[in-house]
GROMACS .gro file of C-alpha atoms in nm:
model
  437
    1MET     CA    1   0.006  -0.020  -0.014
    2GLY     CA    2   0.166   0.328  -0.066
    3ILE     CA    3   0.170   0.613   0.175
    4LYS     CA    4  -0.035   0.820  -0.014
    5SER     CA    5  -0.345   0.606   0.055
    6LEU     CA    6  -0.220   0.483   0.384
    7PHE     CA    7  -0.252   0.851   0.518
    8GLY     CA    8  -0.546   0.983   0.286
    9PHE     CA    9  -0.326   1.179   0.031
   10GLY     CA   10  -0.464   0.899  -0.260
   11GLN     CA   11  -0.727   0.671  -0.278
   12ALA     CA   12  -0.747   0.348  -0.156
   13ARG     CA   13  -0.792   0.059  -0.418
   14ASP     CA   14  -1.088  -0.211  -0.367
   15LYS     CA   15  -0.825  -0.467  -0.444
   16PRO     CA   16  -0.386  -0.544  -0.376
   17GLN     CA   17  -0.243  -0.536  -0.748
   18ASP     CA   18   0.112  -0.599  -0.732
   19LYS     CA   19   0.155  -0.401  -0.398
   20ALA     CA   20   0.332  -0.403  -0.044
   21ALA     CA   21   0.047  -0.435   0.086
   22ASP     CA   22  -0.345  -0.253   0.081
   23ALA     CA   23  -0.664  -0.110   0.285
   24GLY     CA   24  -0.861   0.178   0.292
   25TYR     CA   25  -0.676   0.374   0.514
   26SER     CA   26  -0.753   0.694   0.450
   27PHE     CA   27  -0.903   0.776   0.760
   28LEU     CA   28  -0.623   0.799   0.977
   29PHE     CA   29  -0.564   1.126   0.889
   30GLY     CA   30  -0.834   1.381   0.877
   31ARG     CA   31  -1.138   1.515   1.085
   32THR     CA   32  -1.141   1.406   1.425
   33THR     CA   33  -1.470   1.339   1.655
   34SER     CA   34  -1.362   1.698   1.833
   35GLY     CA   35  -1.401   1.854   1.492
   36LYS     CA   36  -1.067   1.919   1.438
   37PRO     CA   37  -0.839   1.800   1.139
   38VAL     CA   38  -0.552   1.666   1.189
   39ASN     CA   39  -0.242   1.615   0.938
   40GLU     CA   40   0.123   1.635   0.986
   41THR     CA   41   0.108   2.011   1.006
   42THR     CA   42  -0.154   2.102   1.247
   43ALA     CA   43  -0.017   1.806   1.509
   44MET     CA   44   0.325   2.029   1.512
   45GLN     CA   45   0.148   2.304   1.587
   46THR     CA   46   0.047   2.199   1.966
   47THR     CA   47   0.339   2.245   2.226
   48ALA     CA   48   0.325   1.877   2.342
   49VAL     CA   49   0.421   1.698   2.013
   50TYR     CA   50   0.643   1.939   1.891
   51ALA     CA   51   0.841   1.881   2.243
   52CYS     CA   52   0.824   1.517   2.186
   53VAL     CA   53   0.934   1.499   1.809
   54ARG     CA   54   1.223   1.787   1.894
   55ILE     CA   55   1.302   1.526   2.266
   56LEU     CA   56   1.348   1.217   2.036
   57SER     CA   57   1.469   1.380   1.721
   58GLU     CA   58   1.744   1.573   1.873
   59ALA     CA   59   1.850   1.274   2.099
   60VAL     CA   60   1.886   1.005   1.804
   61ALA     CA   61   2.042   1.278   1.597
   62SER     CA   62   2.305   1.376   1.896
   63LEU     CA   63   2.472   1.031   1.974
   64PRO     CA   64   2.803   0.927   1.821
   65ILE     CA   65   2.751   0.695   1.528
   66HIS     CA   66   3.059   0.472   1.436
   67VAL     CA   67   3.110   0.222   1.182
   68TYR     CA   68   3.347  -0.100   1.371
   69GLN     CA   69   3.470  -0.421   1.253
   70TYR     CA   70   3.469  -0.757   1.410
   71LYS     CA   71   3.827  -0.872   1.519
   72GLU     CA   72   3.945  -1.206   1.462
   73GLY     CA   73   3.896  -1.386   1.787
   74GLY     CA   74   3.664  -1.166   1.923
   75GLY     CA   75   3.596  -0.765   1.986
   76LYS     CA   76   3.559  -0.505   1.783
   77GLU     CA   77   3.753  -0.196   1.632
   78MET     CA   78   3.669   0.121   1.513
   79VAL     CA   79   3.707   0.186   1.137
   80TYR     CA   80   3.788   0.538   0.994
   81ASP     CA   81   3.882   0.457   0.673
   82HIS     CA   82   3.541   0.309   0.537
   83ASN     CA   83   3.358   0.517   0.275
   84LEU     CA   84   3.068   0.512   0.568
   85TYR     CA   85   3.196   0.674   0.840
   86GLN     CA   86   3.268   0.989   0.651
   87VAL     CA   87   2.860   0.975   0.554
   88LEU     CA   88   2.717   0.881   0.869
   89HIS     CA   89   2.981   1.053   1.131
   90ASP     CA   90   3.068   1.368   0.891
   91GLU     CA   91   2.854   1.491   0.592
   92PRO     CA   92   2.593   1.259   0.441
   93ASN     CA   93   2.540   1.479   0.139
   94PRO     CA   94   2.702   1.854   0.096
   95GLU     CA   95   2.385   2.020   0.212
   96MET     CA   96   2.349   1.888   0.564
   97THR     CA   97   2.553   1.777   0.843
   98SER     CA   98   2.497   1.426   1.027
   99PHE     CA   99   2.270   1.609   1.299
  100VAL     CA  100   2.067   1.774   1.061
  101PHE     CA  101   2.005   1.477   0.856
  102ARG     CA  102   1.920   1.205   1.142
  103GLU     CA  103   1.723   1.472   1.303
  104THR     CA  104   1.540   1.512   0.987
  105LEU     CA  105   1.465   1.163   0.929
  106MET     CA  106   1.372   1.087   1.294
  107SER     CA  107   1.079   1.374   1.257
  108HIS     CA  108   0.967   1.221   0.961
  109LEU     CA  109   0.948   0.886   1.130
  110LEU     CA  110   0.780   0.982   1.431
  111ILE     CA  111   0.500   1.176   1.205
  112TRP     CA  112   0.434   0.973   0.929
  113GLY     CA  113   0.593   0.642   1.066
  114ASN     CA  114   0.857   0.601   0.814
  115ALA     CA  115   1.173   0.808   0.712
  116TYR     CA  116   1.294   0.782   0.357
  117ALA     CA  117   1.663   0.865   0.213
  118GLN     CA  118   1.784   0.811  -0.135
  119ILE     CA  119   2.111   0.633  -0.137
  120ILE     CA  120   2.383   0.765  -0.420
  121ARG     CA  121   2.615   0.504  -0.495
  122ASP     CA  122   2.964   0.496  -0.684
  123GLY     CA  123   3.019   0.192  -0.947
  124ALA     CA  124   3.092  -0.027  -0.705
  125GLY     CA  125   2.762   0.002  -0.485
  126ARG     CA  126   2.952   0.204  -0.199
  127VAL     CA  127   2.752   0.468  -0.047
  128LEU     CA  128   2.827   0.812  -0.151
  129ALA     CA  129   2.542   1.045  -0.019
  130LEU     CA  130   2.213   1.016   0.144
  131TYR     CA  131   1.906   1.303   0.059
  132PRO     CA  132   1.601   1.266   0.271
  133LEU     CA  133   1.283   1.224   0.087
  134LEU     CA  134   0.939   1.340   0.174
  135PRO     CA  135   0.748   1.004   0.359
  136ASN     CA  136   0.371   1.214   0.218
  137LYS     CA  137   0.571   1.188  -0.173
  138VAL     CA  138   0.675   0.813  -0.141
  139ASP     CA  139   0.520   0.496  -0.275
  140VAL     CA  140   0.592   0.147  -0.165
  141GLN     CA  141   0.490  -0.151  -0.411
  142ARG     CA  142   0.598  -0.469  -0.563
  143ASP     CA  143   0.668  -0.552  -0.904
  144GLU     CA  144   0.531  -0.848  -1.097
  145LYS     CA  145   0.849  -1.094  -0.946
  146GLY     CA  146   0.716  -0.949  -0.610
  147GLU     CA  147   1.026  -0.701  -0.598
  148ILE     CA  148   0.982  -0.409  -0.315
  149TYR     CA  149   1.037  -0.103  -0.519
  150TYR     CA  150   0.958   0.314  -0.455
  151VAL     CA  151   0.797   0.570  -0.647
  152TYR     CA  152   0.863   0.912  -0.527
  153SER     CA  153   0.643   1.196  -0.644
  154ARG     CA  154   0.806   1.512  -0.758
  155ASN     CA  155   0.642   1.823  -0.801
  156THR     CA  156   0.905   2.057  -0.601
  157GLU     CA  157   1.257   2.119  -0.607
  158GLU     CA  158   1.349   1.945  -0.239
  159ASN     CA  159   1.606   1.692  -0.389
  160PRO     CA  160   1.859   1.814  -0.666
  161ASN     CA  161   1.966   1.440  -0.808
  162PHE     CA  162   1.593   1.431  -0.970
  163LYS     CA  163   1.519   1.628  -1.341
  164GLN     CA  164   1.244   1.522  -1.415
  165TYR     CA  165   0.928   1.592  -1.228
  166GLY     CA  166   0.618   1.346  -1.171
  167ASP     CA  167   0.650   0.999  -1.058
  168ILE     CA  168   1.028   0.860  -1.021
  169LYS     CA  169   1.083   0.467  -0.987
  170LEU     CA  170   1.369   0.384  -0.772
  171LYS     CA  171   1.524   0.024  -0.677
  172LYS     CA  172   1.513  -0.079  -0.304
  173GLU     CA  173   1.878  -0.078  -0.292
  174ASP     CA  174   1.884   0.297  -0.385
  175VAL     CA  175   1.652   0.405  -0.095
  176LEU     CA  176   1.717   0.369   0.293
  177HIS     CA  177   1.382   0.302   0.461
  178ILE     CA  178   1.335   0.312   0.817
  179PRO     CA  179   1.025   0.178   0.938
  180GLY     CA  180   0.812   0.242   1.246
  181LEU     CA  181   0.557  -0.011   1.426
  182GLY     CA  182   0.301  -0.141   1.140
  183PHE     CA  183   0.104  -0.444   1.071
  184ASP     CA  184   0.278  -0.569   0.762
  185GLY     CA  185   0.648  -0.512   0.867
  186LEU     CA  186   0.704  -0.337   0.506
  187ILE     CA  187   0.556   0.040   0.622
  188GLY     CA  188   0.495   0.174   0.936
  189TYR     CA  189   0.169   0.340   1.048
  190SER     CA  190   0.175   0.699   1.202
  191PRO     CA  191   0.156   0.763   1.561
  192ILE     CA  192   0.015   1.086   1.489
  193ALA     CA  193  -0.231   0.928   1.252
  194MET     CA  194  -0.346   0.628   1.515
  195ALA     CA  195  -0.381   0.877   1.809
  196LYS     CA  196  -0.554   1.128   1.542
  197ASN     CA  197  -0.830   1.216   1.847
  198ALA     CA  198  -0.605   1.264   2.153
  199VAL     CA  199  -0.430   1.506   1.914
  200GLY     CA  200  -0.753   1.677   1.813
  201MET     CA  201  -0.910   1.748   2.211
  202THR     CA  202  -0.557   1.873   2.272
  203LEU     CA  203  -0.636   2.113   1.940
  204ALA     CA  204  -0.970   2.198   2.041
  205CYS     CA  205  -0.826   2.290   2.428
  206GLU     CA  206  -0.608   2.526   2.309
  207GLU     CA  207  -0.839   2.684   2.047
  208TYR     CA  208  -1.079   2.716   2.376
  209GLY     CA  209  -0.871   2.810   2.576
  210ALA     CA  210  -0.718   3.111   2.271
  211SER     CA  211  -1.086   3.203   2.234
  212PHE     CA  212  -1.138   3.281   2.579
  213PHE     CA  213  -0.877   3.515   2.629
  214ALA     CA  214  -0.979   3.634   2.281
  215ASN     CA  215  -1.307   3.751   2.498
  216GLY     CA  216  -1.154   3.969   2.735
  217ALA     CA  217  -1.099   3.654   2.974
  218ASN     CA  218  -1.442   3.649   3.102
  219PRO     CA  219  -1.732   3.403   3.012
  220GLY     CA  220  -2.011   3.516   2.877
  221GLY     CA  221  -2.323   3.693   3.029
  222VAL     CA  222  -2.635   3.936   2.987
  223LEU     CA  223  -2.729   4.256   2.993
  224GLU     CA  224  -3.048   4.283   3.191
  225HIS     CA  225  -3.281   4.593   3.128
  226PRO     CA  226  -3.578   4.691   3.354
  227GLY     CA  227  -3.752   4.814   3.019
  228VAL     CA  228  -3.798   4.717   2.704
  229LEU     CA  229  -3.481   4.805   2.407
  230LYS     CA  230  -3.620   4.922   2.033
  231ASP     CA  231  -3.231   4.811   1.931
  232PRO     CA  232  -3.106   4.519   2.105
  233SER     CA  233  -2.831   4.461   1.863
  234LYS     CA  234  -2.720   4.825   1.924
  235VAL     CA  235  -2.635   4.759   2.294
  236ARG     CA  236  -2.432   4.441   2.214
  237GLU     CA  237  -2.216   4.612   1.955
  238SER     CA  238  -2.180   4.873   2.139
  239TRP     CA  239  -2.049   4.694   2.492
  240ASN     CA  240  -1.872   4.462   2.269
  241ALA     CA  241  -1.647   4.784   2.095
  242VAL     CA  242  -1.580   4.909   2.447
  243TYR     CA  243  -1.538   4.596   2.663
  244ARG     CA  244  -1.447   4.290   2.482
  245GLY     CA  245  -1.107   4.146   2.387
  246THR     CA  246  -0.766   4.144   2.629
  247ASN     CA  247  -0.669   4.514   2.609
  248ASN     CA  248  -0.996   4.599   2.704
  249ALA     CA  249  -0.956   4.379   3.037
  250HIS     CA  250  -1.090   4.516   3.369
  251LYS     CA  251  -1.244   4.822   3.255
  252ILE     CA  252  -1.495   4.943   3.440
  253ALA     CA  253  -1.841   4.917   3.320
  254VAL     CA  254  -2.068   5.238   3.317
  255LEU     CA  255  -2.462   5.072   3.298
  256GLU     CA  256  -2.755   5.325   3.217
  257GLU     CA  257  -3.136   5.348   3.194
  258GLY     CA  258  -3.125   5.060   3.487
  259MET     CA  259  -2.948   4.791   3.343
  260LYS     CA  260  -2.760   4.519   3.501
  261TYR     CA  261  -2.490   4.252   3.382
  262GLN     CA  262  -2.518   3.889   3.506
  263GLN     CA  263  -2.304   3.646   3.424
  264ILE     CA  264  -2.374   3.302   3.270
  265GLY     CA  265  -2.035   3.161   3.185
  266ILE     CA  266  -1.886   2.869   3.410
  267PRO     CA  267  -1.522   2.935   3.466
  268PRO     CA  268  -1.247   2.763   3.354
  269GLU     CA  269  -1.143   2.607   3.703
  270GLU     CA  270  -1.495   2.501   3.750
  271ALA     CA  271  -1.528   2.337   3.410
  272GLN     CA  272  -1.164   2.157   3.485
  273PHE     CA  273  -1.036   2.336   3.142
  274LEU     CA  274  -0.668   2.347   3.253
  275GLU     CA  275  -0.702   1.968   3.411
  276THR     CA  276  -0.788   1.915   3.084
  277ARG     CA  277  -0.516   2.063   2.936
  278LYS     CA  278  -0.274   1.881   3.183
  279PHE     CA  279  -0.436   1.563   3.082
  280GLN     CA  280  -0.371   1.594   2.725
  281ILE     CA  281  -0.052   1.685   2.745
  282ASN     CA  282   0.052   1.373   2.899
  283GLU     CA  283  -0.138   1.187   2.637
  284ILE     CA  284   0.061   1.284   2.406
  285ALA     CA  285   0.413   1.240   2.617
  286ARG     CA  286   0.210   0.857   2.654
  287LEU     CA  287   0.171   0.814   2.300
  288TYR     CA  288   0.543   0.875   2.243
  289ARG     CA  289   0.691   0.714   2.570
  290ILE     CA  290   0.802   1.067   2.676
  291PRO     CA  291   0.845   1.098   3.073
  292PRO     CA  292   0.602   1.367   3.187
  293HIS     CA  293   0.898   1.596   3.358
  294MET     CA  294   1.109   1.587   2.960
  295VAL     CA  295   0.812   1.794   2.848
  296GLY     CA  296   0.718   2.027   3.141
  297ASP     CA  297   0.545   1.805   3.384
  298LEU     CA  298   0.722   1.844   3.715
  299GLU     CA  299   0.389   1.729   3.923
  300LYS     CA  300   0.488   1.404   3.990
  301SER     CA  301   0.865   1.423   3.940
  302SER     CA  302   1.159   1.488   4.232
  303PHE     CA  303   1.520   1.496   4.295
  304SER     CA  304   1.515   1.195   4.375
  305ASN     CA  305   1.294   1.005   4.087
  306ILE     CA  306   1.443   1.293   3.741
  307GLU     CA  307   1.719   1.069   3.721
  308GLN     CA  308   1.564   0.744   3.729
  309GLN     CA  309   1.311   0.856   3.495
  310SER     CA  310   1.568   1.003   3.246
  311LEU     CA  311   1.758   0.655   3.255
  312GLU     CA  312   1.443   0.469   3.194
  313PHE     CA  313   1.399   0.681   2.903
  314VAL     CA  314   1.689   0.584   2.770
  315LYS     CA  315   1.639   0.235   2.804
  316TYR     CA  316   1.309   0.187   2.698
  317THR     CA  317   1.198   0.477   2.445
  318LEU     CA  318   1.527   0.574   2.282
  319ASP     CA  319   1.696   0.225   2.254
  320PRO     CA  320   1.409   0.083   2.045
  321TRP     CA  321   1.446   0.363   1.798
  322VAL     CA  322   1.809   0.308   1.791
  323ILE     CA  323   1.825  -0.031   1.728
  324ARG     CA  324   1.587   0.020   1.466
  325TRP     CA  325   1.772   0.260   1.311
  326GLU     CA  326   2.105   0.023   1.381
  327GLN     CA  327   1.972  -0.250   1.210
  328SER     CA  328   1.825  -0.047   0.905
  329LEU     CA  329   2.140   0.139   0.805
  330GLN     CA  330   2.323  -0.187   0.789
  331LYS     CA  331   2.056  -0.356   0.565
  332ALA     CA  332   2.057  -0.044   0.351
  333LEU     CA  333   2.396   0.075   0.308
  334LEU     CA  334   2.656  -0.226   0.367
  335LEU     CA  335   2.696  -0.420   0.085
  336PRO     CA  336   2.647  -0.786   0.093
  337GLY     CA  337   3.003  -0.878   0.136
  338GLU     CA  338   3.077  -0.622   0.392
  339LYS     CA  339   2.738  -0.753   0.631
  340GLY     CA  340   2.928  -1.042   0.836
  341LYS     CA  341   3.285  -0.791   0.899
  342TYR     CA  342   3.133  -0.414   0.957
  343PHE     CA  343   2.798  -0.323   1.167
  344ILE     CA  344   2.671   0.068   1.249
  345LYS     CA  345   2.585   0.132   1.602
  346LEU     CA  346   2.437   0.452   1.757
  347ASN     CA  347   2.638   0.505   2.093
  348VAL     CA  348   2.413   0.535   2.415
  349ASP     CA  349   2.664   0.527   2.699
  350GLY     CA  350   2.695   0.843   2.751
  351LEU     CA  351   2.339   0.862   2.822
  352LEU     CA  352   2.344   0.603   3.081
  353ARG     CA  353   2.644   0.707   3.280
  354GLY     CA  354   2.434   0.923   3.534
  355ASP     CA  355   2.562   1.182   3.754
  356TYR     CA  356   2.961   1.194   3.844
  357GLN     CA  357   2.905   1.046   4.181
  358SER     CA  358   2.749   0.719   4.083
  359ARG     CA  359   3.062   0.740   3.753
  360MET     CA  360   3.309   0.773   3.977
  361ASN     CA  361   3.155   0.477   4.221
  362GLY     CA  362   3.100   0.264   3.926
  363TYR     CA  363   3.452   0.280   3.812
  364SER     CA  364   3.632   0.206   4.132
  365ILE     CA  365   3.475  -0.113   4.136
  366GLY     CA  366   3.606  -0.196   3.790
  367ARG     CA  367   3.891  -0.063   3.847
  368GLN     CA  368   3.942  -0.267   4.180
  369ASN     CA  369   3.839  -0.594   4.078
  370GLY     CA  370   4.070  -0.570   3.769
  371TRP     CA  371   3.824  -0.542   3.479
  372LEU     CA  372   3.908  -0.174   3.404
  373SER     CA  373   4.237   0.007   3.338
  374ALA     CA  374   4.316   0.348   3.387
  375ASN     CA  375   4.291   0.396   3.020
  376ASP     CA  376   3.948   0.203   2.968
  377ILE     CA  377   3.786   0.489   3.242
  378ARG     CA  378   3.976   0.809   3.067
  379GLU     CA  379   3.836   0.672   2.710
  380MET     CA  380   3.500   0.655   2.888
  381GLU     CA  381   3.530   1.019   3.026
  382ASP     CA  382   3.689   1.150   2.671
  383LEU     CA  383   4.005   1.185   2.838
  384ASN     CA  384   4.372   1.109   2.649
  385PRO     CA  385   4.489   0.817   2.714
  386LEU     CA  386   4.821   0.741   2.950
  387SER     CA  387   5.182   0.590   2.836
  388ASP     CA  388   5.213   0.207   2.929
  389GLU     CA  389   5.569   0.411   3.152
  390GLU     CA  390   5.237   0.578   3.351
  391GLY     CA  391   5.073   0.252   3.379
  392GLY     CA  392   4.764   0.342   3.156
  393ASN     CA  393   4.655   0.006   3.055
  394LEU     CA  394   4.740  -0.192   3.341
  395TYR     CA  395   4.497  -0.396   3.518
  396LEU     CA  396   4.482  -0.454   3.888
  397ILE     CA  397   4.333  -0.644   4.141
  398ASN     CA  398   4.305  -0.669   4.509
  399GLY     CA  399   4.538  -0.866   4.701
  400ASN     CA  400   4.201  -1.058   4.853
  401MET     CA  401   4.091  -1.157   4.540
  402CYS     CA  402   4.263  -1.440   4.416
  403LYS     CA  403   4.211  -1.783   4.352
  404LEU     CA  404   4.167  -2.040   4.625
  405SER     CA  405   4.426  -2.267   4.464
  406ASP     CA  406   4.657  -1.904   4.538
  407ALA     CA  407   4.610  -1.889   4.843
  408GLY     CA  408   4.906  -1.875   5.070
  409ILE     CA  409   5.096  -1.873   4.867
  410PHE     CA  410   5.313  -1.614   4.974
  411ALA     CA  411   5.277  -1.714   5.307
  412GLY     CA  412   5.392  -2.080   5.286
  413GLN     CA  413   5.728  -1.906   5.074
  414THR     CA  414   5.844  -1.659   5.370
  415GLN     CA  415   5.793  -1.950   5.623
  416GLN     CA  416   6.049  -2.157   5.360
  417GLU     CA  417   6.289  -1.876   5.393
  418GLU     CA  418   6.279  -1.837   5.765
  419SER     CA  419   6.318  -2.241   5.853
  420GLU     CA  420   6.623  -2.267   5.584
  421PRO     CA  421   6.960  -2.323   5.799
  422GLU     CA  422   7.178  -2.030   5.823
  423PRO     CA  423   7.535  -2.111   5.619
  424GLU     CA  424   7.809  -2.252   5.845
  425GLU     CA  425   8.097  -1.951   5.941
  426LYS     CA  426   8.411  -2.022   5.854
  427PRO     CA  427   8.617  -2.045   6.158
  428LEU     CA  428   8.843  -1.690   6.095
  429GLU     CA  429   8.512  -1.546   6.104
  430ASN     CA  430   8.406  -1.759   6.393
  431ASN     CA  431   8.748  -1.659   6.572
  432ARG     CA  432   8.702  -1.294   6.482
  433LYS     CA  433   8.342  -1.311   6.683
  434ARG     CA  434   8.502  -1.484   6.983
  435GLY     CA  435   8.824  -1.146   6.972
  436LYS     CA  436   9.074  -1.399   6.866
  437ARG     CA  437   9.329  -1.327   6.586
   0.00000   0.00000   0.00000
C-alpha cells in the first residue's frame, strides 16, 4: 500500500495489485470526533507533540555514530577509513550535517511512521551520499516478480538529484527505508494518525483557551434592562466594542437606564479546563513514551526520581529507536560482502553514565576488581590515554581477590625462607666474633 493512500493523500484501492500491502486506511489522517482536522502540520502546532518530536529527534541526532569491524578472535574496533564513516558521522550530503540529516529523518519517522532517504552510490556500489525523501510523496510497491520498489512523486525542488517531475521509480537498493511500528513489517503507521483523536482534543482545548482569552478572559453574560429595548443589537455591539478583548479586560463598565450585567459563563477552573489540558499533555507524552518531566510536567517528579526516569527514557524509549536505526542502516548501506565484517552503532553509553559521583563509584569498582584499566576509564570520560610507562593499560586487583589454589603462596614462601638453616660460619669469622686473631 502506498503512503499516500495510507494517510489519506490518495484513494484506497479495492483490490491489492502488485503492492507491498493494501487496505483502506484513508481515515487515519483527517477530521476527528472533536471536529478538528489532524495532519502532520496541525499536529506539530501543539506544544506537546512538537516537544516530543523534538526531544526524540535531537536525542537520536546527537548520539555518536561509528562504523565498527569485527576483530579476529573476538572483539571489535572502530574503522575510520570506511566510506560510510564519513557519510554517517560527518556529512551525508553536501547540504547537510550528520545531525541535521538524522534529525530530519527521525522527525519524519515520528510524524509519518516512515523515514526515507535516497542512496547515491558509485560504480562499485559504495555509498557516496544520502538525501532525505518526504514520506508523503513515497509509494512502496511490488513488481510482477515480487520485488519491492519505491515511487517518488516529485513536484518541488527539494532533491537536486531528480531532474524530471512526476513519478520517479527507485530501486530498493537506492532507498534507505526506516519503518516504524506497522502491521505488515514493511510500512510503518503514523503515531499521530493512530492517535488523531487525542491530538484533535488537544487542538480543541488550545483553541478554546485562545478564544476564551480573546473574549477578555471573562465568560459570557447577559445585560438585563428593566424596560423594552428598541434596538438590542446596538447595545450588544456598543458593549463589545468597549469591553471585549484582552486589551479591554478589567475596565470599569458604566451601565445606564437601570441595566444590570449578569454573568452566566462557567469559569475554566470549575469546568476543569486546566486539568483537561494537563491530561492531554500526558496523553501525548504517553503516545511517544516520553517522561512527563521532559515535556515540562513536574507534578510527579522530584530530585530523587528524575534521574531514574531519565535512565528509563534511554532504556525503554530511546534504545528501541536506536536499534531500529542501526539495523536499517546496516541492511541498506552495507554491501553484501561487508555485512559479516562490519556493523554500525549509535552509542548511548554517554546517556547512561548517571551523575558524577555514581560514575566515579562505578569506575572505582571496575578498577579495583581488575576489569577496567586507567585508559578504559579515561576513554569513557573523553580523556587522553596514559602511556604504558604511566600505567595506563595496567589492570590491578585487590590482594584478597585471588584463586583458592593460590591462597597462601606468599605466606608459604616466607615460612620456607625462615626455616632454611643459616650457612656455616668460617673459622676465621668465628674467631673474630670471639675476639681472637
